[in-house]
Short mmCIF file of C-alpha atoms in Angstrom, two decimals:
data_model
loop_
_atom_site.label_atom_id
_atom_site.label_comp_id
_atom_site.label_asym_id
_atom_site.label_seq_id
_atom_site.Cartn_x
_atom_site.Cartn_y
_atom_site.Cartn_z
CA GLN B 1 0.00 0.00 0.00
CA ILE B 2 1.23 3.53 -0.87
CA PHE B 3 0.98 6.13 1.91
CA SER B 4 2.84 9.06 0.33
CA LEU B 5 3.32 10.24 -3.26
CA HIS B 6 5.76 12.91 -4.48
CA VAL B 7 5.74 13.73 -8.22
CA ASN B 8 7.94 16.29 -9.98
CA PHE B 9 6.49 17.14 -13.40
CA ILE B 10 9.82 17.90 -15.05
CA THR B 11 8.33 17.54 -18.53
CA ARG B 12 5.49 19.50 -20.05
CA ASN B 13 4.16 16.31 -21.64
CA SER B 14 1.95 15.25 -18.75
CA TYR B 15 -0.71 13.36 -20.69
CA PHE B 16 -0.12 10.25 -18.60
CA PHE B 17 -0.96 12.04 -15.36
CA SER B 18 -3.90 13.89 -16.91
CA SER B 19 -5.56 10.57 -17.67
CA PHE B 20 -4.28 8.71 -14.60
CA LEU B 21 -6.91 7.24 -12.29
CA PHE B 22 -6.40 6.71 -8.57
CA ASP B 23 -7.93 3.27 -8.08
CA SER B 24 -8.36 1.09 -4.98
CA SER B 25 -4.60 0.45 -4.78
CA PHE B 26 -4.29 4.05 -3.51
CA ASP B 27 -6.88 3.69 -0.76
CA ARG B 28 -4.23 4.20 1.94
CA LEU B 29 -2.68 7.27 0.28
CA GLU B 30 -2.43 10.04 2.89
CA SER B 31 -0.03 12.60 1.41
CA ILE B 32 0.56 13.98 -2.10
CA ASN B 33 3.12 16.54 -3.28
CA PHE B 34 2.96 17.82 -6.88
CA GLU B 35 5.87 19.96 -8.13
CA GLN B 36 6.04 21.95 -11.39
CA ILE B 37 2.64 20.70 -12.44
CA GLN B 38 0.94 22.55 -15.32
CA SER B 39 -2.51 24.03 -14.76
CA ASN B 40 -4.33 21.83 -17.30
CA THR B 41 -2.79 18.70 -15.78
CA LEU B 42 -3.54 19.92 -12.28
CA ILE B 43 -7.25 20.37 -12.94
CA ALA B 44 -7.50 16.87 -14.39
CA VAL B 45 -5.63 15.30 -11.46
CA LEU B 46 -7.57 17.19 -8.79
CA SER B 47 -10.84 16.00 -10.31
CA ASN B 48 -9.71 12.50 -9.51
CA LEU B 49 -8.59 12.96 -5.91
CA SER B 50 -12.01 12.93 -4.23
CA SER B 51 -12.00 9.14 -4.50
CA LEU B 52 -9.10 8.89 -2.03
CA PRO B 53 -10.68 8.20 1.39
CA HIS B 54 -7.58 8.95 3.53
CA LEU B 55 -5.92 11.85 1.73
CA ALA B 56 -4.96 14.27 4.54
CA SER B 57 -2.13 16.34 3.06
CA LEU B 58 -1.80 17.99 -0.35
CA THR B 59 0.99 20.27 -1.57
CA ILE B 60 0.91 21.90 -5.00
CA GLU B 61 3.68 23.91 -6.66
CA THR B 62 2.69 25.19 -10.09
CA SER B 63 2.94 28.22 -12.38
CA ASN B 64 0.96 30.31 -14.85
CA ILE B 65 -2.30 29.99 -13.00
CA GLN B 66 -4.95 32.47 -14.10
CA GLU B 67 -8.70 31.90 -14.17
CA GLU B 68 -8.11 28.24 -13.20
CA ILE B 69 -7.54 29.35 -9.60
CA ASN B 70 -11.26 29.24 -8.84
CA ASP B 71 -11.65 25.71 -10.20
CA ILE B 72 -8.59 24.61 -8.22
CA TYR B 73 -10.05 25.80 -4.94
CA ARG B 74 -13.47 24.33 -5.72
CA LEU B 75 -11.88 20.93 -6.29
CA ILE B 76 -9.77 21.22 -3.14
CA PHE B 77 -12.69 22.14 -0.93
CA VAL B 78 -14.59 18.93 -1.76
CA LEU B 79 -11.80 16.59 -0.62
CA PRO B 80 -13.40 14.87 2.37
CA LYS B 81 -10.45 14.18 4.71
CA LEU B 82 -7.96 16.89 3.80
CA LYS B 83 -6.25 18.45 6.85
CA TYR B 84 -3.24 20.21 5.31
CA TYR B 85 -3.24 22.15 2.03
CA ARG B 86 -0.45 24.25 0.51
CA ILE B 87 -0.54 25.89 -2.91
CA SER B 88 2.36 27.88 -4.34
CA PHE B 89 2.91 29.76 -7.60
CA PRO B 90 4.76 33.00 -8.38
CA ASN B 91 2.60 34.90 -10.84
CA LYS B 92 -0.38 37.11 -10.11
CA CYS B 93 -3.45 35.07 -10.87
CA HIS B 94 -6.96 35.94 -11.93
CA SER B 95 -9.19 37.24 -9.14
CA ILE B 96 -10.64 34.66 -6.79
CA THR B 97 -14.39 34.95 -7.14
CA LEU B 98 -15.67 32.12 -4.97
CA PRO B 99 -18.82 33.06 -3.05
CA LEU B 100 -18.85 32.76 0.72
CA ALA B 101 -19.37 29.17 1.81
CA VAL B 102 -22.63 27.86 3.18
CA ASN B 103 -22.79 25.21 5.89
CA ASN B 104 -22.70 22.15 3.64
CA GLN B 105 -19.59 23.46 1.84
CA CYS B 106 -17.30 23.56 4.86
CA THR B 107 -14.08 21.55 4.64
CA SER B 108 -11.97 19.63 7.15
CA ILE B 109 -8.81 21.68 6.42
CA GLU B 110 -6.91 22.67 9.58
CA TYR B 111 -3.63 23.94 8.10
CA LEU B 112 -3.76 26.26 5.09
CA VAL B 113 -0.72 27.74 3.32
CA ILE B 114 -1.42 30.23 0.53
CA ASP B 115 1.76 31.11 -1.34
CA HIS B 116 0.31 33.18 -4.17
CA TYR B 117 -1.02 36.71 -4.53
CA CYS B 118 -4.31 37.09 -2.70
CA SER B 119 -6.27 40.11 -1.52
CA LEU B 120 -7.76 40.19 1.97
CA ASN B 121 -11.30 40.07 0.63
CA GLU B 122 -10.35 37.03 -1.43
CA LEU B 123 -8.81 35.51 1.68
CA VAL B 124 -12.03 36.10 3.59
CA SER B 125 -13.88 34.16 0.91
CA LEU B 126 -11.41 31.25 1.14
CA ILE B 127 -11.41 30.94 4.92
CA SER B 128 -15.19 30.86 4.95
CA TYR B 129 -14.74 27.27 3.71
CA THR B 130 -12.37 26.34 6.56
CA PRO B 131 -14.12 26.76 9.95
CA LYS B 132 -11.83 24.11 11.51
CA LEU B 133 -8.68 26.04 10.61
CA ARG B 134 -5.92 25.96 13.23
CA ARG B 135 -3.01 27.55 11.37
CA LEU B 136 -3.10 30.03 8.49
CA THR B 137 -0.13 31.19 6.41
CA VAL B 138 -0.47 33.77 3.62
CA HIS B 139 2.73 34.87 1.87
CA LYS B 140 1.62 37.44 -0.72
CA ILE B 141 -1.23 39.74 0.25
CA LYS B 142 -2.20 42.12 -2.54
CA MET B 143 -2.65 45.84 -1.91
CA ASN B 144 -6.09 46.34 -3.39
CA ASP B 145 -8.47 46.32 -0.46
CA SER B 146 -9.73 49.64 0.83
CA ASN B 147 -12.79 48.07 2.42
CA ILE B 148 -12.55 44.68 4.09
CA THR B 149 -15.77 42.84 4.74
CA ILE B 150 -15.86 39.81 7.02
CA SER B 151 -19.22 38.10 7.20
CA PRO B 152 -20.65 37.63 10.72
CA SER B 153 -21.11 33.96 9.83
CA ILE B 154 -17.33 33.42 9.60
CA THR B 155 -15.99 32.21 12.94
CA LEU B 156 -12.53 30.69 13.28
CA ALA B 157 -12.60 29.74 16.92
CA ASN B 158 -9.90 27.06 16.47
CA LEU B 159 -7.41 29.33 14.72
CA ASN B 160 -4.43 29.85 17.03
CA SER B 161 -1.56 30.67 14.63
CA ILE B 162 -1.32 33.17 11.75
CA PHE B 163 1.49 34.22 9.42
CA LEU B 164 0.61 37.19 7.19
CA ASP B 165 2.87 38.94 4.68
CA PHE B 166 1.79 42.59 4.65
CA HIS B 167 4.61 43.99 2.54
CA GLN B 168 2.05 45.59 0.23
CA THR B 169 -0.49 46.55 2.87
CA THR B 170 -0.69 49.12 5.67
CA PHE B 171 -0.78 48.61 9.42
CA ASN B 172 -4.29 50.09 9.58
CA ILE B 173 -5.58 47.44 7.17
CA LEU B 174 -3.84 44.72 9.17
CA GLU B 175 -5.44 46.02 12.35
CA ILE B 176 -8.93 45.95 10.85
CA PHE B 177 -8.46 42.45 9.46
CA ILE B 178 -7.00 40.55 12.40
CA THR B 179 -9.26 42.04 15.08
CA GLU B 180 -12.45 40.81 13.43
CA LYS B 181 -12.68 37.04 13.73
CA PHE B 182 -9.58 35.52 15.33
CA PRO B 183 -10.35 35.59 19.07
CA ASN B 184 -8.11 32.74 20.19
CA LEU B 185 -4.77 33.54 18.57
CA LYS B 186 -1.72 32.30 20.45
CA SER B 187 0.91 32.91 17.77
CA LEU B 188 1.07 35.93 15.44
CA PHE B 189 3.77 36.40 12.76
CA ILE B 190 3.67 39.56 10.64
CA ALA B 191 6.01 40.63 7.81
CA GLY B 192 5.70 44.21 6.64
CA SER B 193 7.32 47.21 4.97
CA ASP B 194 6.47 50.58 3.41
CA ASP B 195 4.49 51.73 6.46
CA ILE B 196 6.50 52.98 9.45
CA THR B 197 3.46 52.47 11.68
CA PHE B 198 4.44 48.80 11.86
CA LEU B 199 7.21 50.01 14.21
CA ASP B 200 4.85 51.82 16.58
CA ALA B 201 5.27 49.82 19.80
CA TYR B 202 2.29 51.51 21.48
CA ARG B 203 -0.09 50.59 18.64
CA TRP B 204 1.01 46.96 18.88
CA GLU B 205 0.67 47.01 22.66
CA GLN B 206 -2.91 48.31 22.50
CA LEU B 207 -3.83 45.88 19.73
CA ILE B 208 -2.55 42.88 21.69
CA LEU B 209 -3.94 43.92 25.08
CA ASN B 210 -7.40 44.74 23.71
CA HIS B 211 -7.84 41.86 21.28
CA PHE B 212 -5.26 39.13 21.93
CA PRO B 213 -4.42 39.10 25.65
CA GLN B 214 -3.85 35.34 25.42
CA LEU B 215 -1.11 35.76 22.75
CA GLU B 216 1.98 33.69 23.61
CA LYS B 217 4.24 34.24 20.59
CA PHE B 218 4.65 37.41 18.57
CA TYR B 219 6.99 37.80 15.61
CA LEU B 220 7.45 40.88 13.45
CA VAL B 221 9.82 41.38 10.53
CA TYR B 222 9.86 44.87 9.02
CA ASP B 223 12.05 45.77 6.03
CA ASP B 224 13.08 49.39 5.69
CA LEU B 225 14.79 50.27 2.40
CA LEU B 226 17.25 53.10 2.04
CA ASP B 227 15.06 54.98 -0.44
CA ASN B 228 12.14 54.85 2.00
CA GLU B 229 13.38 58.10 3.53
CA GLU B 230 12.03 59.98 0.52
CA LYS B 231 8.85 57.91 0.20
CA TYR B 232 7.88 57.60 3.86
CA PRO B 233 8.46 59.87 6.86
CA ARG B 234 10.71 58.79 9.67
CA PHE B 235 9.16 57.42 12.80
CA THR B 236 7.91 60.35 14.90
CA GLY B 237 6.49 58.53 17.91
CA ARG B 238 8.20 57.99 21.25
CA SER B 239 11.47 56.15 20.86
CA ASN B 240 12.60 53.10 22.83
CA GLU B 241 9.03 51.93 23.50
CA PHE B 242 9.96 48.34 22.61
CA SER B 243 11.88 48.27 25.89
CA SER B 244 8.80 49.05 28.00
CA SER B 245 7.49 46.69 30.69
CA PHE B 246 4.93 45.25 28.25
CA TRP B 247 7.67 43.80 26.06
CA ILE B 248 9.99 42.89 28.91
CA GLU B 249 7.32 40.90 30.76
CA ARG B 250 6.60 38.84 27.65
CA GLN B 251 10.30 38.54 26.80
CA TRP B 252 9.73 39.72 23.23
CA LEU B 253 12.96 41.22 21.95
CA PHE B 254 13.33 44.06 19.46
CA GLU B 255 16.45 44.04 17.24
CA ALA B 256 17.75 45.77 14.14
CA GLU B 257 20.12 44.66 11.39
CA ILE B 258 21.72 46.88 8.76
CA LYS B 259 22.50 44.74 5.74
CA ASP B 260 23.79 46.35 2.58
CA THR B 261 21.54 49.40 2.16
CA ASP B 262 18.52 47.99 3.98
CA ILE B 263 17.44 47.87 7.61
CA GLU B 264 15.57 44.86 8.98
CA TYR B 265 13.76 45.20 12.31
CA THR B 266 12.58 42.10 14.13
CA ILE B 267 10.60 41.21 17.22
CA CYS B 268 10.86 37.64 18.47
CA SER B 269 10.80 35.57 21.64
CA TYR B 270 13.80 35.75 23.92
CA ARG B 271 16.70 33.43 23.29
CA LYS B 272 20.17 33.69 24.72
CA ARG B 273 22.26 36.26 22.86
CA TRP B 274 26.01 36.70 22.56
CA TYR B 275 26.03 39.57 25.05
CA ASP B 276 24.10 37.77 27.80
CA ASP B 277 27.14 36.05 29.32
CA ILE B 278 28.92 39.39 29.48
CA GLU B 279 26.02 41.13 31.17
CA ASP B 280 25.56 38.28 33.65
CA ASN B 281 28.88 39.36 35.11
CA ILE B 282 28.07 43.06 35.34
CA ALA B 283 24.33 43.40 35.91
CA ASN B 284 21.37 41.51 37.26
CA ARG B 285 18.76 40.05 34.93
CA ASP B 286 16.15 42.78 35.47
CA VAL B 287 18.53 45.54 34.45
CA LYS B 288 19.75 43.53 31.47
CA HIS B 289 16.29 43.04 30.05
CA SER B 290 15.61 46.77 30.10
CA THR B 291 18.52 47.33 27.70
CA PHE B 292 18.45 44.45 25.26
CA THR B 293 18.19 46.18 21.87
CA ASN B 294 20.88 44.83 19.55
CA LEU B 295 22.12 46.22 16.21
CA THR B 296 23.97 44.08 13.67
CA PHE B 297 26.00 45.21 10.64
CA GLU B 298 26.45 42.87 7.70
CA CYS B 299 27.49 43.31 4.05
CA VAL B 300 27.86 47.08 4.17
CA PRO B 301 29.88 48.22 1.11
CA SER B 302 32.91 50.22 2.22
CA SER B 303 32.44 52.58 -0.73
CA MET B 304 29.00 53.53 0.63
CA PHE B 305 29.84 53.53 4.29
CA GLU B 306 30.46 57.21 4.95
CA GLU B 307 27.36 58.29 3.02
CA VAL B 308 24.90 55.53 3.91
CA MET B 309 25.73 54.38 7.42
CA PRO B 310 25.07 57.64 9.32
CA LYS B 311 21.65 57.94 7.67
CA GLU B 312 20.70 54.37 8.51
CA ILE B 313 21.88 54.61 12.10
CA GLU B 314 20.01 57.90 12.54
CA ARG B 315 16.87 56.22 11.19
CA VAL B 316 17.25 53.34 13.66
CA LEU B 317 17.74 55.72 16.59
CA THR B 318 14.39 57.41 15.94
CA ILE B 319 12.83 54.09 17.02
CA THR B 320 15.14 52.66 19.66
CA LYS B 321 18.35 53.17 21.56
CA ILE B 322 21.10 50.67 20.75
CA TYR B 323 22.94 49.00 23.62
CA HIS B 324 24.63 46.07 21.87
CA LEU B 325 26.48 46.19 18.56
CA GLU B 326 27.67 43.22 16.53
CA ILE B 327 29.68 43.79 13.35
CA LEU B 328 29.72 40.81 10.99
CA GLU B 329 31.39 42.73 8.17
CA LYS B 330 34.77 41.31 7.12
CA LYS B 331 37.80 43.54 7.73
CA PHE B 332 35.86 46.39 9.26
CA SER B 333 38.16 49.41 9.33
CA ILE B 334 39.16 51.22 12.50
CA PRO B 335 38.00 54.66 11.23
CA ALA B 336 34.61 53.15 10.36
CA LEU B 337 34.40 51.59 13.83
CA ILE B 338 35.17 54.93 15.46
CA GLN B 339 32.52 56.61 13.34
CA VAL B 340 29.90 54.02 14.33
CA VAL B 341 30.71 54.16 18.04
CA ASN B 342 30.41 57.96 17.97
CA LEU B 343 26.94 57.62 16.45
CA LEU B 344 25.78 55.11 19.11
CA PRO B 345 26.42 56.70 22.52
CA ASP B 346 24.47 54.09 24.55
CA ILE B 347 26.48 51.02 23.53
CA THR B 348 27.49 48.80 26.45
CA THR B 349 28.80 45.75 24.55
CA LEU B 350 30.58 45.44 21.21
CA LYS B 351 31.42 42.34 19.17
CA ILE B 352 33.64 42.60 16.06
CA HIS B 353 34.20 39.52 13.91
CA SER B 354 36.96 40.91 11.69
CA LEU B 355 38.84 44.19 12.15
CA SER B 356 41.14 45.57 9.48
CA THR B 357 44.62 46.46 10.71
CA ASP B 358 45.79 48.41 7.70
CA GLU B 359 48.99 50.11 8.87
CA THR B 360 48.55 52.87 6.33
CA THR B 361 45.53 54.17 8.24
CA GLU B 362 46.32 57.33 10.14
CA LEU B 363 44.31 58.21 13.22
CA THR B 364 44.08 61.61 14.83
CA LEU B 365 44.80 62.10 18.52
CA LYS B 366 41.11 62.68 19.15
CA GLU B 367 40.25 59.36 17.49
CA LEU B 368 42.86 57.50 19.54
CA LEU B 369 41.40 58.85 22.77
CA ILE B 370 37.86 57.61 22.01
#
């Protein structure tokens, strides 16, 4: 008996699979993974899967999906025992126009991974078919929803974990969406950019306290590009709010990384950091947790350092003070190090992986005394 099937459609000639029938010899099949499957083949194969009584997991990686997306979801939602479903394709597909589900259309899906472009209103339509959903992951949310409508009939009481990619959507839209119908969230992972409000610690604090007091895990990844300074204003709220008692009590750490010409901010659960052993020797744990913001440098071009780095550091400091600095850059020069330290007056610990000792470098007396 076959329990798992993994097929990579490396050839476009998929006539065999288009006409293949899953007979009684596949009765024990529980998991299927289709890679590089063409849309016409996919529709034909999906039409045949409802005869599999134990199929619990289905993963689809395809391309060039357009209007077929609606037929794909219709065929998925009639699979009787499906618990896990993942669909992935890179292109922007035709709009999803499925109507909201009625009671007899509800599926058994508990884990849903949507790795294709999808608006929030389209997502609302899809999750209306999945009332048993426990974990939802959406990688590419389209920026085309000014008004989000969630039907009162949609209740996801079992949903406890969400990953949402909001790189094309604002914080306000996120706030409206997640506060509607997800009352029992325990894990929230958000990726965002292009809206500095994602870095407003007070807004997050109020959102979590008022709507998700039971939240156990919170993850945020925010990408700030160098050219954002012209497109979007700098953060103008109170700085260092991610070191307030709200974040310390939950042991959710705020960090920043400057990589090339971009800044990545993250919030994640506490794990031991490189500077913890050092601080254990000089401060008690309560003091340490009030000053845990870390900044990392990596892959910063030396030719851009003098022009780019001060701007990026200044942008970081509008949001948080920096107490710990780790430099991953290879052969970081001493003048550059001095420049960085001067820009970060609150540093208590410094870790340098590779320092250039170019003897031709001349330092002034003032620099030597720093």
